[in-house]
Amino acid sequence: SILRTDIHNTGAFSTDEQAVGNPYTNGAIETCCVVAFNALAYEVLKLTGDPALLDFLEISHYNAVLGYYSPTGRWSTYNTPMAGTKMANYHQIVFQSRPGSPDLNCCSVNAPRGVALIGEWALLEDEETLYINDFETLSAETAGGVSVQITGEYPCSGNVAIRLHSHGVPKKLGFRIPAWSKQTTVQLGADIYHPEPGRYFILERVWDDTLHIAFDFTPRLLKGEMEYAGQSSVYVGPILYAWDRAANAALPFDELPPLFFTEILAAAPERLPDGRILLRLAGGPILTDFYHTGLSGCEYKTWLPVRE
């Protein structure tokens, strides 16, 4: 029930450090709560193998978790709201610090665990199958002896290449197809597949070859309810995009101008040298990936007036 009633649009659990049954209400979204719930979700994943939990963990990783960290790595937040500002935890909960150690508090010491959790679920393996669950650039060898290389621009782009070296290990291979990727294409040599979303795509043979996957990066909306009725959150792939006041300095902020979904559909994610991923809309607004939103200290919003 928590996944249905207490996970915010960022993929973050908690409101004022509680489960309140309303993911649309504003309140402190505490880093410690995000980390603890994600750790619980991972333990349930190990028991059930449910791909829906991986969909949740992916959205949470790229938005809630990375979003509570400065890309410099020097500070993280106590509270990462859906709308507001991002403040270093040693500003908001400095009462926890010891003399001479302002950086140490409950959230700062737990924040790295949230980031590192992806190392637990990106590749999963049992006796029969190797499961590939994340598609960022990667080079690894599994405990079972299979070498995996992933290249591409994920999560900015949905096109990835996966090179597998089985070394004779008799394993099936499973690729997570996120529920948000409605039209996915998988190509292996001359064979082309269109797997179902929200499930694993299983190949039941061992090979040493390169497989290409094109995930569906069509922008999509999450409609708001309750406090955010009439507004929407914008996603492309696993990324939540937000209105950063600094990126739109020439446009109003208190009363945002309406965004048109046709313009969002026409925009392609653009990765800048500093790591930011932007959606530049034809009408002038710029939407920023949640990880890099609000880093100047300015205000931001993730629920937006989108007109379809």
Coordinates of C-alpha atoms in Angstrom, one line a residue:
S1 CA 0.0 0.0 0.0
I2 CA 2.9 2.4 0.6
L3 CA 3.9 2.2 -3.1
R4 CA 0.3 3.3 -3.9
T5 CA -0.3 5.9 -1.3
D6 CA 3.0 7.3 0.0
I7 CA 5.5 7.4 -2.9
H8 CA 5.9 10.9 -4.3
N9 CA 6.4 11.8 -8.0
T10 CA 10.1 11.8 -7.3
G11 CA 10.0 8.2 -6.2
A12 CA 10.6 9.2 -2.6
F13 CA 8.9 7.8 0.5
S14 CA 7.6 9.8 3.5
T15 CA 5.9 13.0 4.3
D16 CA 7.2 14.7 7.5
E17 CA 8.9 11.3 8.3
Q18 CA 5.6 9.4 8.1
A19 CA 3.4 7.4 5.9
V20 CA 0.3 9.6 5.6
G21 CA -1.6 8.0 2.7
N22 CA -1.3 11.0 0.4
P23 CA 1.6 11.3 -2.0
Y24 CA 0.4 14.7 -3.3
T25 CA 0.7 16.6 0.0
N26 CA 3.7 18.8 0.8
G27 CA 5.9 18.0 3.7
A28 CA 9.5 17.1 4.5
I29 CA 10.7 14.2 2.4
E30 CA 13.5 12.9 4.6
T31 CA 16.6 11.3 3.1
C32 CA 16.7 8.7 5.8
C33 CA 13.2 7.6 5.0
V34 CA 13.9 7.3 1.3
V35 CA 17.0 5.2 2.0
A36 CA 15.2 3.0 4.5
F37 CA 12.2 2.3 2.2
N38 CA 14.4 1.6 -0.8
A39 CA 16.4 -0.9 1.3
L40 CA 13.1 -2.6 2.3
A41 CA 11.9 -2.7 -1.4
Y42 CA 15.2 -4.4 -2.3
E43 CA 14.7 -7.0 0.4
V44 CA 11.2 -7.7 -0.9
L45 CA 12.6 -7.8 -4.4
K46 CA 15.0 -10.6 -3.4
L47 CA 12.0 -12.6 -2.0
T48 CA 9.6 -12.0 -4.9
G49 CA 11.6 -11.1 -8.0
D50 CA 8.8 -8.7 -8.9
P51 CA 9.9 -6.4 -11.8
A52 CA 7.5 -3.7 -10.5
L53 CA 9.8 -3.2 -7.6
L54 CA 12.7 -2.6 -10.0
D55 CA 10.6 0.0 -11.8
F56 CA 10.1 1.8 -8.5
L57 CA 13.8 1.5 -7.5
E58 CA 14.9 2.9 -10.9
I59 CA 12.6 5.9 -10.7
S60 CA 13.6 6.5 -7.1
H61 CA 17.3 6.2 -7.9
Y62 CA 17.4 8.6 -10.8
N63 CA 15.2 11.2 -9.1
A64 CA 14.7 10.9 -5.3
V65 CA 18.2 9.5 -4.5
L66 CA 20.4 11.4 -6.9
G67 CA 18.2 14.4 -6.3
Y68 CA 19.1 14.5 -2.6
Y69 CA 22.8 14.8 -3.5
S70 CA 24.8 17.6 -4.9
P71 CA 26.6 16.4 -8.0
T72 CA 29.8 17.6 -6.3
G73 CA 29.3 14.9 -3.7
R74 CA 30.0 17.4 -0.9
W75 CA 26.5 17.7 0.5
S76 CA 23.1 16.0 0.6
T77 CA 19.8 17.2 1.8
Y78 CA 17.6 16.4 4.8
N79 CA 14.5 17.3 2.8
T80 CA 14.1 17.1 -0.9
P81 CA 10.6 18.5 -1.6
M82 CA 8.4 18.2 -4.7
A83 CA 8.4 22.0 -4.8
G84 CA 10.7 24.3 -2.9
T85 CA 14.4 24.5 -2.5
K86 CA 17.2 22.0 -1.8
M87 CA 19.2 22.8 1.3
A88 CA 22.3 21.0 2.7
N89 CA 21.4 18.8 5.6
Y90 CA 24.0 20.6 7.8
H91 CA 21.9 23.7 7.4
Q92 CA 18.5 22.1 8.2
I93 CA 19.5 19.6 10.9
V94 CA 22.7 21.2 12.2
F95 CA 21.4 20.6 15.8
Q96 CA 22.6 16.9 15.4
S97 CA 26.2 17.9 14.7
R98 CA 29.0 17.5 17.2
P99 CA 31.5 20.4 17.7
G100 CA 33.9 20.5 14.8
S101 CA 31.8 18.0 12.7
P102 CA 29.0 20.0 11.1
D103 CA 28.8 17.5 8.2
L104 CA 27.7 14.5 10.4
N105 CA 24.0 13.9 10.9
C106 CA 21.5 11.1 10.4
C107 CA 20.9 12.0 6.7
S108 CA 24.5 12.6 5.7
V109 CA 25.7 9.3 6.9
N110 CA 22.8 7.4 5.3
A111 CA 22.7 9.2 2.0
P112 CA 25.6 7.2 0.3
R113 CA 23.8 4.0 1.0
G114 CA 20.9 5.1 -1.2
V115 CA 23.2 5.8 -4.1
A116 CA 25.1 2.5 -3.6
L117 CA 22.0 0.4 -3.6
I118 CA 21.9 0.3 -7.4
G119 CA 25.0 -1.8 -7.2
E120 CA 22.9 -4.5 -5.6
W121 CA 20.1 -4.6 -8.1
A122 CA 21.6 -3.5 -11.5
L123 CA 22.6 -7.1 -12.1
L124 CA 20.9 -10.0 -10.4
E125 CA 21.8 -13.7 -10.9
D126 CA 20.5 -17.1 -9.9
E127 CA 21.6 -20.5 -10.9
E128 CA 19.7 -20.4 -14.2
T129 CA 19.5 -16.8 -15.2
L130 CA 21.4 -13.5 -15.3
Y131 CA 19.0 -10.5 -15.0
I132 CA 20.1 -7.1 -16.4
N133 CA 18.0 -4.4 -14.6
D134 CA 19.8 -1.1 -15.3
F135 CA 21.2 0.2 -18.5
E136 CA 23.8 2.8 -17.7
T137 CA 27.3 2.4 -19.1
L138 CA 28.7 -0.6 -17.3
S139 CA 31.6 -3.1 -17.4
A140 CA 31.3 -6.0 -15.0
E141 CA 31.8 -9.7 -14.5
T142 CA 29.2 -11.6 -12.5
A143 CA 29.8 -14.1 -9.8
G144 CA 28.6 -16.7 -12.2
G145 CA 31.3 -15.9 -14.7
V146 CA 29.4 -13.9 -17.4
S147 CA 31.0 -10.6 -18.7
V148 CA 28.7 -7.7 -19.3
Q149 CA 29.4 -4.4 -21.1
I150 CA 26.7 -1.8 -21.6
T151 CA 27.2 1.3 -23.6
G152 CA 24.9 4.2 -24.5
E153 CA 23.6 7.4 -23.1
Y154 CA 21.0 6.0 -20.7
P155 CA 19.1 7.5 -18.9
C156 CA 19.3 10.5 -21.4
S157 CA 18.7 8.2 -24.3
G158 CA 16.9 4.9 -24.7
N159 CA 19.3 3.3 -27.1
V160 CA 21.8 0.9 -25.5
A161 CA 24.1 -1.8 -26.6
I162 CA 24.9 -4.8 -24.4
R163 CA 27.9 -7.0 -25.1
L164 CA 27.8 -10.4 -23.4
H165 CA 30.6 -12.9 -23.0
S166 CA 29.2 -16.1 -21.6
H167 CA 32.6 -17.9 -21.4
G168 CA 30.6 -21.1 -21.8
V169 CA 28.4 -20.5 -18.7
P170 CA 25.0 -22.1 -19.4
K171 CA 22.7 -19.3 -18.4
K172 CA 19.6 -17.8 -19.6
L173 CA 19.6 -14.0 -19.9
G174 CA 16.8 -11.7 -18.7
F175 CA 16.4 -8.1 -19.6
R176 CA 14.1 -5.9 -17.5
I177 CA 11.6 -4.0 -19.8
P178 CA 10.3 -1.1 -17.7
A179 CA 6.6 -0.7 -17.5
W180 CA 7.0 2.9 -18.9
S181 CA 8.6 1.6 -22.1
K182 CA 5.5 0.8 -24.1
Q183 CA 7.2 0.1 -27.4
T184 CA 10.6 -1.6 -27.0
T185 CA 12.7 -3.1 -29.7
V186 CA 15.4 -5.7 -29.1
Q187 CA 17.8 -6.7 -31.8
L188 CA 20.2 -9.6 -31.7
G189 CA 21.8 -10.2 -35.1
A190 CA 19.0 -10.5 -37.7
D191 CA 16.4 -11.3 -35.0
I192 CA 14.1 -8.5 -33.8
Y193 CA 11.8 -8.7 -30.8
H194 CA 9.1 -6.5 -29.3
P195 CA 8.9 -7.5 -25.7
E196 CA 6.0 -6.7 -23.3
P197 CA 6.5 -3.8 -20.9
G198 CA 6.7 -4.4 -17.2
R199 CA 8.2 -7.9 -17.6
Y200 CA 11.5 -9.6 -18.2
F201 CA 12.5 -10.5 -21.8
I202 CA 14.2 -13.9 -21.5
L203 CA 16.7 -15.3 -24.1
E204 CA 17.2 -19.0 -23.5
R205 CA 20.5 -19.5 -25.1
V206 CA 24.1 -18.7 -24.4
W207 CA 26.0 -16.4 -26.9
D208 CA 28.9 -14.0 -27.3
D209 CA 27.4 -11.2 -29.2
T210 CA 26.1 -7.6 -29.0
L211 CA 22.4 -7.0 -28.3
H212 CA 20.8 -3.6 -29.1
I213 CA 17.8 -2.3 -27.1
A214 CA 15.7 0.8 -28.0
F215 CA 13.5 1.8 -25.1
D216 CA 10.5 3.9 -25.6
F217 CA 11.5 7.4 -24.6
T218 CA 8.1 9.0 -25.5
P219 CA 7.4 11.7 -22.9
R220 CA 4.6 10.8 -20.5
L221 CA 2.6 12.6 -17.8
L222 CA 1.6 11.7 -14.2
K223 CA -1.7 13.5 -13.4
G224 CA -1.8 15.2 -10.1
E225 CA -4.6 14.7 -7.6
M226 CA -5.7 16.4 -4.3
E227 CA -3.3 19.3 -3.7
Y228 CA -2.0 19.0 -7.2
A229 CA -5.2 18.4 -9.1
G230 CA -5.1 19.9 -12.6
Q231 CA -1.3 19.7 -12.7
S232 CA 1.0 17.1 -14.1
S233 CA 4.6 15.7 -13.7
V234 CA 6.7 15.2 -16.8
Y235 CA 8.8 12.1 -17.4
V236 CA 11.0 10.9 -20.2
G237 CA 12.3 7.4 -19.6
P238 CA 13.1 7.1 -15.9
I239 CA 13.7 10.9 -15.4
L240 CA 11.4 13.4 -13.8
Y241 CA 11.8 16.9 -15.3
A242 CA 11.2 20.0 -13.3
W243 CA 10.8 23.8 -13.7
D244 CA 14.0 25.3 -12.3
R245 CA 13.6 29.0 -11.6
A246 CA 17.2 29.7 -12.5
A247 CA 16.9 28.0 -15.9
N248 CA 13.8 30.1 -16.7
A249 CA 14.9 33.4 -15.2
A250 CA 13.0 35.4 -17.8
L251 CA 9.7 33.6 -17.2
P252 CA 7.2 33.9 -14.3
F253 CA 7.5 31.5 -11.5
D254 CA 4.7 32.0 -9.0
E255 CA 2.1 31.5 -11.7
L256 CA 3.8 29.3 -14.3
P257 CA 2.8 29.8 -17.9
P258 CA 0.9 26.7 -19.3
L259 CA 3.1 24.1 -21.0
F260 CA 1.8 22.3 -24.0
F261 CA 2.2 18.5 -24.2
T262 CA 2.7 18.7 -28.0
E263 CA 5.8 20.8 -27.4
I264 CA 7.0 18.3 -24.7
L265 CA 6.5 15.4 -27.1
A266 CA 8.6 17.3 -29.7
A267 CA 11.5 17.9 -27.3
A268 CA 14.4 15.4 -27.1
P269 CA 16.5 15.1 -23.9
E270 CA 19.8 17.0 -24.2
R271 CA 22.8 16.2 -22.0
L272 CA 25.1 19.1 -21.2
P273 CA 28.8 18.7 -20.4
D274 CA 28.1 19.4 -16.7
G275 CA 25.7 16.4 -16.6
R276 CA 22.4 18.2 -16.7
I277 CA 19.7 16.7 -18.9
L278 CA 17.4 19.3 -20.4
L279 CA 14.1 19.4 -22.3
R280 CA 14.0 22.6 -24.3
L281 CA 10.5 23.4 -25.4
A282 CA 9.7 25.3 -28.5
G283 CA 7.8 28.0 -26.6
G284 CA 10.9 28.9 -24.5
P285 CA 10.6 27.0 -21.2
I286 CA 13.4 24.7 -20.2
L287 CA 12.8 21.6 -18.0
T288 CA 15.7 20.1 -16.0
D289 CA 16.2 16.6 -14.8
F290 CA 15.4 16.4 -11.1
Y291 CA 18.9 15.4 -10.1
H292 CA 20.3 18.8 -11.3
T293 CA 17.2 20.9 -10.4
G294 CA 17.5 23.6 -7.7
L295 CA 21.3 23.3 -7.3
S296 CA 21.8 27.0 -7.5
G297 CA 19.7 27.4 -4.4
C298 CA 16.7 28.6 -6.3
E299 CA 13.1 27.4 -6.1
Y300 CA 11.8 24.7 -8.4
K301 CA 8.5 22.9 -9.1
T302 CA 7.8 19.4 -10.3
W303 CA 4.0 19.7 -10.7
L304 CA 3.4 21.7 -13.8
P305 CA 0.4 23.2 -15.7
V306 CA 0.5 21.0 -18.7
R307 CA -2.2 21.4 -21.4
E308 CA -2.9 18.4 -23.6

